[in-house]
GROMACS .gro file of C-alpha atoms in nm:
model
  325
    1UNK     CA    1   2.507   2.706  -1.230
    2UNK     CA    2   2.722   2.613  -0.935
    3UNK     CA    3   2.606   2.309  -0.733
    4UNK     CA    4   2.646   2.340  -0.358
    5UNK     CA    5   2.875   2.076  -0.203
    6UNK     CA    6   2.623   2.046   0.082
    7UNK     CA    7   2.343   1.970  -0.164
    8UNK     CA    8   2.564   1.719  -0.345
    9UNK     CA    9   2.641   1.535  -0.020
   10UNK     CA   10   2.275   1.545   0.081
   11UNK     CA   11   2.159   1.404  -0.254
   12UNK     CA   12   2.424   1.132  -0.241
   13UNK     CA   13   2.314   1.035   0.109
   14UNK     CA   14   1.949   1.023   0.002
   15UNK     CA   15   2.018   0.810  -0.305
   16UNK     CA   16   2.251   0.570  -0.127
   17UNK     CA   17   2.010   0.528   0.164
   18UNK     CA   18   1.721   0.455  -0.072
   19UNK     CA   19   1.937   0.207  -0.264
   20UNK     CA   20   2.035   0.025   0.058
   21UNK     CA   21   1.670  -0.006   0.164
   22UNK     CA   22   1.569  -0.140  -0.176
   23UNK     CA   23   1.850  -0.397  -0.182
   24UNK     CA   24   1.766  -0.522   0.166
   25UNK     CA   25   1.402  -0.597   0.080
   26UNK     CA   26   1.488  -0.736  -0.264
   27UNK     CA   27   1.744  -0.980  -0.126
   28UNK     CA   28   1.510  -1.105   0.145
   29UNK     CA   29   1.231  -1.148  -0.109
   30UNK     CA   30   1.457  -1.342  -0.343
   31UNK     CA   31   1.584  -1.568  -0.066
   32UNK     CA   32   1.230  -1.641   0.048
   33UNK     CA   33   1.131  -1.756  -0.300
   34UNK     CA   34   1.403  -2.023  -0.287
   35UNK     CA   35   1.253  -2.199   0.015
   36UNK     CA   36   1.042  -2.496  -0.101
   37UNK     CA   37   0.787  -2.453   0.178
   38UNK     CA   38   0.708  -2.103   0.049
   39UNK     CA   39   0.643  -2.209  -0.306
   40UNK     CA   40   0.283  -2.099  -0.379
   41UNK     CA   41   0.174  -2.447  -0.485
   42UNK     CA   42   0.313  -2.590  -0.161
   43UNK     CA   43   0.088  -2.340   0.016
   44UNK     CA   44  -0.214  -2.439  -0.192
   45UNK     CA   45  -0.206  -2.123  -0.403
   46UNK     CA   46  -0.221  -2.080  -0.780
   47UNK     CA   47  -0.056  -1.777  -0.944
   48UNK     CA   48  -0.147  -1.617  -1.277
   49UNK     CA   49   0.133  -1.384  -1.386
   50UNK     CA   50   0.154  -1.051  -1.569
   51UNK     CA   51  -0.208  -0.981  -1.656
   52UNK     CA   52  -0.244  -0.631  -1.806
   53UNK     CA   53  -0.496  -0.405  -1.633
   54UNK     CA   54  -0.421  -0.127  -1.884
   55UNK     CA   55  -0.345  -0.201  -2.253
   56UNK     CA   56  -0.022   0.001  -2.265
   57UNK     CA   57   0.230  -0.283  -2.296
   58UNK     CA   58   0.412  -0.148  -1.989
   59UNK     CA   59   0.511  -0.384  -1.708
   60UNK     CA   60   0.399  -0.109  -1.471
   61UNK     CA   61   0.043  -0.180  -1.582
   62UNK     CA   62   0.034  -0.550  -1.500
   63UNK     CA   63  -0.082  -0.755  -1.204
   64UNK     CA   64  -0.052  -1.109  -1.072
   65UNK     CA   65  -0.352  -1.304  -0.944
   66UNK     CA   66  -0.298  -1.525  -0.639
   67UNK     CA   67  -0.589  -1.751  -0.550
   68UNK     CA   68  -0.658  -2.079  -0.368
   69UNK     CA   69  -0.562  -2.361  -0.603
   70UNK     CA   70  -0.887  -2.548  -0.547
   71UNK     CA   71  -1.120  -2.251  -0.517
   72UNK     CA   72  -1.490  -2.320  -0.536
   73UNK     CA   73  -1.732  -2.045  -0.620
   74UNK     CA   74  -1.615  -1.683  -0.588
   75UNK     CA   75  -1.407  -1.552  -0.298
   76UNK     CA   76  -1.361  -1.198  -0.162
   77UNK     CA   77  -1.102  -0.992  -0.350
   78UNK     CA   78  -0.788  -0.822  -0.218
   79UNK     CA   79  -0.637  -0.545  -0.430
   80UNK     CA   80  -0.279  -0.536  -0.299
   81UNK     CA   81  -0.061  -0.227  -0.361
   82UNK     CA   82   0.307  -0.272  -0.284
   83UNK     CA   83   0.526  -0.034  -0.087
   84UNK     CA   84   0.869   0.102  -0.164
   85UNK     CA   85   0.846   0.476  -0.115
   86UNK     CA   86   0.673   0.520  -0.454
   87UNK     CA   87   1.020   0.481  -0.608
   88UNK     CA   88   1.117   0.114  -0.586
   89UNK     CA   89   1.010  -0.251  -0.554
   90UNK     CA   90   0.724  -0.424  -0.737
   91UNK     CA   91   0.462  -0.698  -0.725
   92UNK     CA   92   0.748  -0.948  -0.760
   93UNK     CA   93   0.916  -0.825  -0.441
   94UNK     CA   94   0.582  -0.841  -0.258
   95UNK     CA   95   0.481  -1.195  -0.347
   96UNK     CA   96   0.469  -1.293   0.020
   97UNK     CA   97   0.191  -1.043   0.091
   98UNK     CA   98  -0.026  -1.179  -0.188
   99UNK     CA   99   0.051  -1.536  -0.086
  100UNK     CA  100  -0.058  -1.479   0.274
  101UNK     CA  101  -0.397  -1.340   0.174
  102UNK     CA  102  -0.450  -1.609  -0.091
  103UNK     CA  103  -0.377  -1.900   0.141
  104UNK     CA  104  -0.638  -1.754   0.376
  105UNK     CA  105  -0.895  -1.791   0.099
  106UNK     CA  106  -0.887  -1.458  -0.086
  107UNK     CA  107  -0.838  -1.386  -0.455
  108UNK     CA  108  -0.553  -1.136  -0.462
  109UNK     CA  109  -0.477  -0.890  -0.741
  110UNK     CA  110  -0.116  -0.790  -0.670
  111UNK     CA  111  -0.040  -0.487  -0.886
  112UNK     CA  112   0.248  -0.294  -1.030
  113UNK     CA  113   0.220   0.081  -1.082
  114UNK     CA  114   0.434   0.353  -1.236
  115UNK     CA  115   0.725   0.437  -1.007
  116UNK     CA  116   0.800   0.799  -0.934
  117UNK     CA  117   1.131   0.813  -1.121
  118UNK     CA  118   0.932   0.736  -1.438
  119UNK     CA  119   0.643   0.971  -1.363
  120UNK     CA  120   0.564   1.155  -1.038
  121UNK     CA  121   0.227   1.205  -0.872
  122UNK     CA  122  -0.048   1.143  -0.976
  123UNK     CA  123   0.077   0.852  -1.193
  124UNK     CA  124   0.089   0.592  -0.913
  125UNK     CA  125  -0.254   0.673  -0.771
  126UNK     CA  126  -0.410   0.686  -1.117
  127UNK     CA  127  -0.262   0.345  -1.198
  128UNK     CA  128  -0.406   0.212  -0.872
  129UNK     CA  129  -0.747   0.353  -0.966
  130UNK     CA  130  -0.725   0.188  -1.308
  131UNK     CA  131  -0.643  -0.140  -1.133
  132UNK     CA  132  -0.946  -0.101  -0.906
  133UNK     CA  133  -1.167  -0.043  -1.209
  134UNK     CA  134  -1.021  -0.358  -1.371
  135UNK     CA  135  -1.092  -0.560  -1.057
  136UNK     CA  136  -1.446  -0.427  -1.026
  137UNK     CA  137  -1.514  -0.525  -1.388
  138UNK     CA  138  -1.323  -0.851  -1.430
  139UNK     CA  139  -1.275  -1.007  -1.084
  140UNK     CA  140  -1.536  -1.271  -1.163
  141UNK     CA  141  -1.322  -1.410  -1.446
  142UNK     CA  142  -1.061  -1.502  -1.183
  143UNK     CA  143  -1.306  -1.644  -0.927
  144UNK     CA  144  -1.315  -1.318  -0.733
  145UNK     CA  145  -1.628  -1.156  -0.589
  146UNK     CA  146  -1.632  -0.793  -0.706
  147UNK     CA  147  -1.902  -0.717  -0.449
  148UNK     CA  148  -1.646  -0.770  -0.173
  149UNK     CA  149  -1.325  -0.578  -0.244
  150UNK     CA  150  -1.054  -0.526   0.019
  151UNK     CA  151  -0.790  -0.257  -0.037
  152UNK     CA  152  -0.453  -0.345   0.114
  153UNK     CA  153  -0.099  -0.212   0.111
  154UNK     CA  154   0.200  -0.125   0.323
  155UNK     CA  155   0.413   0.189   0.344
  156UNK     CA  156   0.362   0.384   0.018
  157UNK     CA  157   0.113   0.115  -0.080
  158UNK     CA  158  -0.093   0.192   0.231
  159UNK     CA  159  -0.098   0.557   0.124
  160UNK     CA  160  -0.223   0.452  -0.221
  161UNK     CA  161  -0.481   0.210  -0.080
  162UNK     CA  162  -0.624   0.478   0.148
  163UNK     CA  163  -0.622   0.731  -0.137
  164UNK     CA  164  -0.806   0.483  -0.362
  165UNK     CA  165  -1.071   0.444  -0.092
  166UNK     CA  166  -1.105   0.822  -0.065
  167UNK     CA  167  -1.147   0.853  -0.441
  168UNK     CA  168  -1.430   0.599  -0.426
  169UNK     CA  169  -1.599   0.767  -0.131
  170UNK     CA  170  -1.527   1.139  -0.174
  171UNK     CA  171  -1.601   1.323  -0.500
  172UNK     CA  172  -1.392   1.632  -0.431
  173UNK     CA  173  -1.031   1.544  -0.507
  174UNK     CA  174  -0.972   1.733  -0.834
  175UNK     CA  175  -0.894   1.432  -1.052
  176UNK     CA  176  -1.103   1.315  -1.348
  177UNK     CA  177  -1.022   0.946  -1.302
  178UNK     CA  178  -1.105   0.965  -0.932
  179UNK     CA  179  -1.440   1.116  -1.029
  180UNK     CA  180  -1.503   0.816  -1.258
  181UNK     CA  181  -1.426   0.578  -0.972
  182UNK     CA  182  -1.663   0.772  -0.747
  183UNK     CA  183  -1.935   0.731  -1.008
  184UNK     CA  184  -1.854   0.361  -1.038
  185UNK     CA  185  -1.888   0.327  -0.658
  186UNK     CA  186  -1.704  -0.007  -0.623
  187UNK     CA  187  -1.797  -0.230  -0.330
  188UNK     CA  188  -1.503  -0.177  -0.092
  189UNK     CA  189  -1.548  -0.389   0.218
  190UNK     CA  190  -1.235  -0.302   0.419
  191UNK     CA  191  -0.894  -0.137   0.419
  192UNK     CA  192  -0.577  -0.309   0.545
  193UNK     CA  193  -0.320  -0.035   0.601
  194UNK     CA  194   0.027  -0.129   0.722
  195UNK     CA  195   0.301   0.113   0.836
  196UNK     CA  196   0.178   0.381   0.599
  197UNK     CA  197   0.328   0.714   0.501
  198UNK     CA  198  -0.004   0.896   0.483
  199UNK     CA  199   0.117   1.254   0.439
  200UNK     CA  200   0.392   1.281   0.177
  201UNK     CA  201   0.402   1.659   0.144
  202UNK     CA  202   0.524   1.758   0.492
  203UNK     CA  203   0.822   1.543   0.588
  204UNK     CA  204   0.959   1.799   0.833
  205UNK     CA  205   0.688   1.685   1.079
  206UNK     CA  206   0.917   1.391   1.162
  207UNK     CA  207   1.207   1.607   1.279
  208UNK     CA  208   1.278   1.525   1.639
  209UNK     CA  209   1.058   1.214   1.624
  210UNK     CA  210   1.308   0.983   1.453
  211UNK     CA  211   1.685   0.943   1.412
  212UNK     CA  212   1.819   1.196   1.162
  213UNK     CA  213   1.954   0.918   0.941
  214UNK     CA  214   1.599   0.837   0.823
  215UNK     CA  215   1.505   1.191   0.721
  216UNK     CA  216   1.704   1.194   0.393
  217UNK     CA  217   1.519   0.882   0.279
  218UNK     CA  218   1.180   1.040   0.348
  219UNK     CA  219   1.285   1.367   0.182
  220UNK     CA  220   1.392   1.169  -0.125
  221UNK     CA  221   1.055   0.996  -0.133
  222UNK     CA  222   0.863   1.323  -0.103
  223UNK     CA  223   1.060   1.512  -0.367
  224UNK     CA  224   1.064   1.222  -0.614
  225UNK     CA  225   0.695   1.139  -0.580
  226UNK     CA  226   0.560   1.493  -0.575
  227UNK     CA  227   0.813   1.638  -0.821
  228UNK     CA  228   1.077   1.908  -0.770
  229UNK     CA  229   0.826   2.195  -0.772
  230UNK     CA  230   0.555   2.038  -0.563
  231UNK     CA  231   0.493   2.346  -0.348
  232UNK     CA  232   0.229   2.308  -0.079
  233UNK     CA  233   0.073   1.967  -0.138
  234UNK     CA  234  -0.047   1.910   0.214
  235UNK     CA  235  -0.410   1.961   0.116
  236UNK     CA  236  -0.403   1.737  -0.193
  237UNK     CA  237  -0.585   1.433  -0.058
  238UNK     CA  238  -0.470   1.182  -0.319
  239UNK     CA  239  -0.111   1.246  -0.210
  240UNK     CA  240  -0.182   1.325   0.154
  241UNK     CA  241  -0.501   1.143   0.254
  242UNK     CA  242  -0.430   1.195   0.623
  243UNK     CA  243  -0.453   1.572   0.576
  244UNK     CA  244  -0.809   1.544   0.450
  245UNK     CA  245  -0.913   1.299   0.720
  246UNK     CA  246  -0.778   1.526   0.994
  247UNK     CA  247  -0.958   1.828   0.847
  248UNK     CA  248  -1.320   1.928   0.898
  249UNK     CA  249  -1.409   1.852   0.535
  250UNK     CA  250  -1.696   1.607   0.508
  251UNK     CA  251  -1.633   1.280   0.321
  252UNK     CA  252  -1.943   1.221   0.109
  253UNK     CA  253  -1.977   0.845   0.159
  254UNK     CA  254  -1.882   0.649   0.473
  255UNK     CA  255  -1.536   0.497   0.461
  256UNK     CA  256  -1.506   0.117   0.503
  257UNK     CA  257  -1.366  -0.045   0.817
  258UNK     CA  258  -0.989  -0.023   0.853
  259UNK     CA  259  -0.720  -0.236   1.012
  260UNK     CA  260  -0.425  -0.004   1.079
  261UNK     CA  261  -0.102  -0.163   1.199
  262UNK     CA  262   0.263  -0.075   1.245
  263UNK     CA  263   0.578  -0.184   1.422
  264UNK     CA  264   0.654  -0.010   1.749
  265UNK     CA  265   1.009   0.070   1.629
  266UNK     CA  266   0.897   0.200   1.289
  267UNK     CA  267   1.026   0.555   1.228
  268UNK     CA  268   0.693   0.659   1.072
  269UNK     CA  269   0.472   0.506   1.342
  270UNK     CA  270   0.322   0.847   1.415
  271UNK     CA  271   0.128   0.846   1.085
  272UNK     CA  272  -0.052   0.523   1.181
  273UNK     CA  273  -0.141   0.664   1.523
  274UNK     CA  274  -0.277   0.982   1.365
  275UNK     CA  275  -0.469   0.790   1.100
  276UNK     CA  276  -0.642   0.560   1.350
  277UNK     CA  277  -0.742   0.862   1.557
  278UNK     CA  278  -0.873   1.051   1.253
  279UNK     CA  279  -1.076   0.752   1.131
  280UNK     CA  280  -1.232   0.693   1.470
  281UNK     CA  281  -1.320   1.064   1.501
  282UNK     CA  282  -1.510   1.025   1.172
  283UNK     CA  283  -1.698   0.723   1.301
  284UNK     CA  284  -1.508   0.468   1.093
  285UNK     CA  285  -1.472   0.120   1.240
  286UNK     CA  286  -1.094   0.118   1.284
  287UNK     CA  287  -0.870  -0.128   1.465
  288UNK     CA  288  -0.516  -0.014   1.553
  289UNK     CA  289  -0.245  -0.268   1.634
  290UNK     CA  290   0.112  -0.176   1.727
  291UNK     CA  291   0.363  -0.463   1.740
  292UNK     CA  292   0.635  -0.390   1.998
  293UNK     CA  293   0.996  -0.346   1.884
  294UNK     CA  294   0.914  -0.430   1.522
  295UNK     CA  295   1.063  -0.236   1.230
  296UNK     CA  296   0.911  -0.100   0.911
  297UNK     CA  297   0.720  -0.362   0.706
  298UNK     CA  298   0.810  -0.632   0.960
  299UNK     CA  299   0.508  -0.840   0.855
  300UNK     CA  300   0.692  -0.934   0.533
  301UNK     CA  301   0.927  -1.150   0.742
  302UNK     CA  302   0.671  -1.425   0.807
  303UNK     CA  303   0.915  -1.717   0.768
  304UNK     CA  304   1.140  -1.595   1.050
  305UNK     CA  305   0.933  -1.373   1.281
  306UNK     CA  306   0.662  -1.502   1.516
  307UNK     CA  307   0.517  -1.153   1.558
  308UNK     CA  308   0.490  -1.115   1.180
  309UNK     CA  309   0.279  -1.431   1.181
  310UNK     CA  310   0.072  -1.285   1.465
  311UNK     CA  311   0.015  -0.976   1.253
  312UNK     CA  312  -0.119  -1.183   0.964
  313UNK     CA  313  -0.344  -1.376   1.200
  314UNK     CA  314  -0.479  -1.045   1.331
  315UNK     CA  315  -0.544  -0.916   0.978
  316UNK     CA  316  -0.737  -1.225   0.872
  317UNK     CA  317  -0.927  -1.227   1.201
  318UNK     CA  318  -1.028  -0.864   1.143
  319UNK     CA  319  -1.152  -0.942   0.792
  320UNK     CA  320  -1.352  -1.239   0.916
  321UNK     CA  321  -1.518  -1.018   1.177
  322UNK     CA  322  -1.600  -0.757   0.912
  323UNK     CA  323  -1.747  -1.026   0.688
  324UNK     CA  324  -1.959  -1.162   0.973
  325UNK     CA  325  -2.123  -0.821   1.021
   0.00000   0.00000   0.00000
């Protein structure tokens, strides 16, 4: 079979762009770890590493627990799901996210999941559902309150966090594990959804809304996550939760309050705008915050960006207001 030179160039561009994005976030994460002020203990946070949430022996099925070092009693739980286009990064690259929630008083379960180059959809969402079941069952062993679970993530992780919430609140998603989670009915108190890609199956919607240089990266994400023969996945809610929320289909249980945020210069900002609108139309308590001139996942840059720190303040403030009601 002859391979088209155009396809070869396109694939090379996609792979190299994805590699460049991964290296940028990895290098910043590694540099941040070297700063003594950002050592977890210096921030009053204890870390328990590489706890298996599935007994497979795979590093994809492990999580780290971040919690206040001198915790008393049981604190609300954050299940944090990292971003990276379903294809890259890990709980290790996203230590800063877990640290920020933990130093605010939460017990954070920062998870790994199977990346798409190892297994495409639904592997990542099923791993996330397994992690939620682990948290619901064992949070108390780590000083977490399983009656107060917060789902959080950014980018692909925001997609997974929202999809996990849908699985717990909507028993019509054609997945046996999601049905088990619906029956379990875990106590999800809020969703923290940052710069999410909430509709993976229809990337062409971004044409004309972003510089063309970003499209190959999103096409790579879509094809890798959904598989080469994914067909029409727009109406598969565990891959495209925004599609369900914008439809007329009734969600069986009310969704929890949501804090939706994104940088104003983020190429996929439109998904956050659409999501906030869809949630509000369904009567969900949703707060939308757009941070001017900020890029994708800007809130990871807490040590150097004042607006990133503002974003974290806004997230914690939202959670405190949810808890008070």
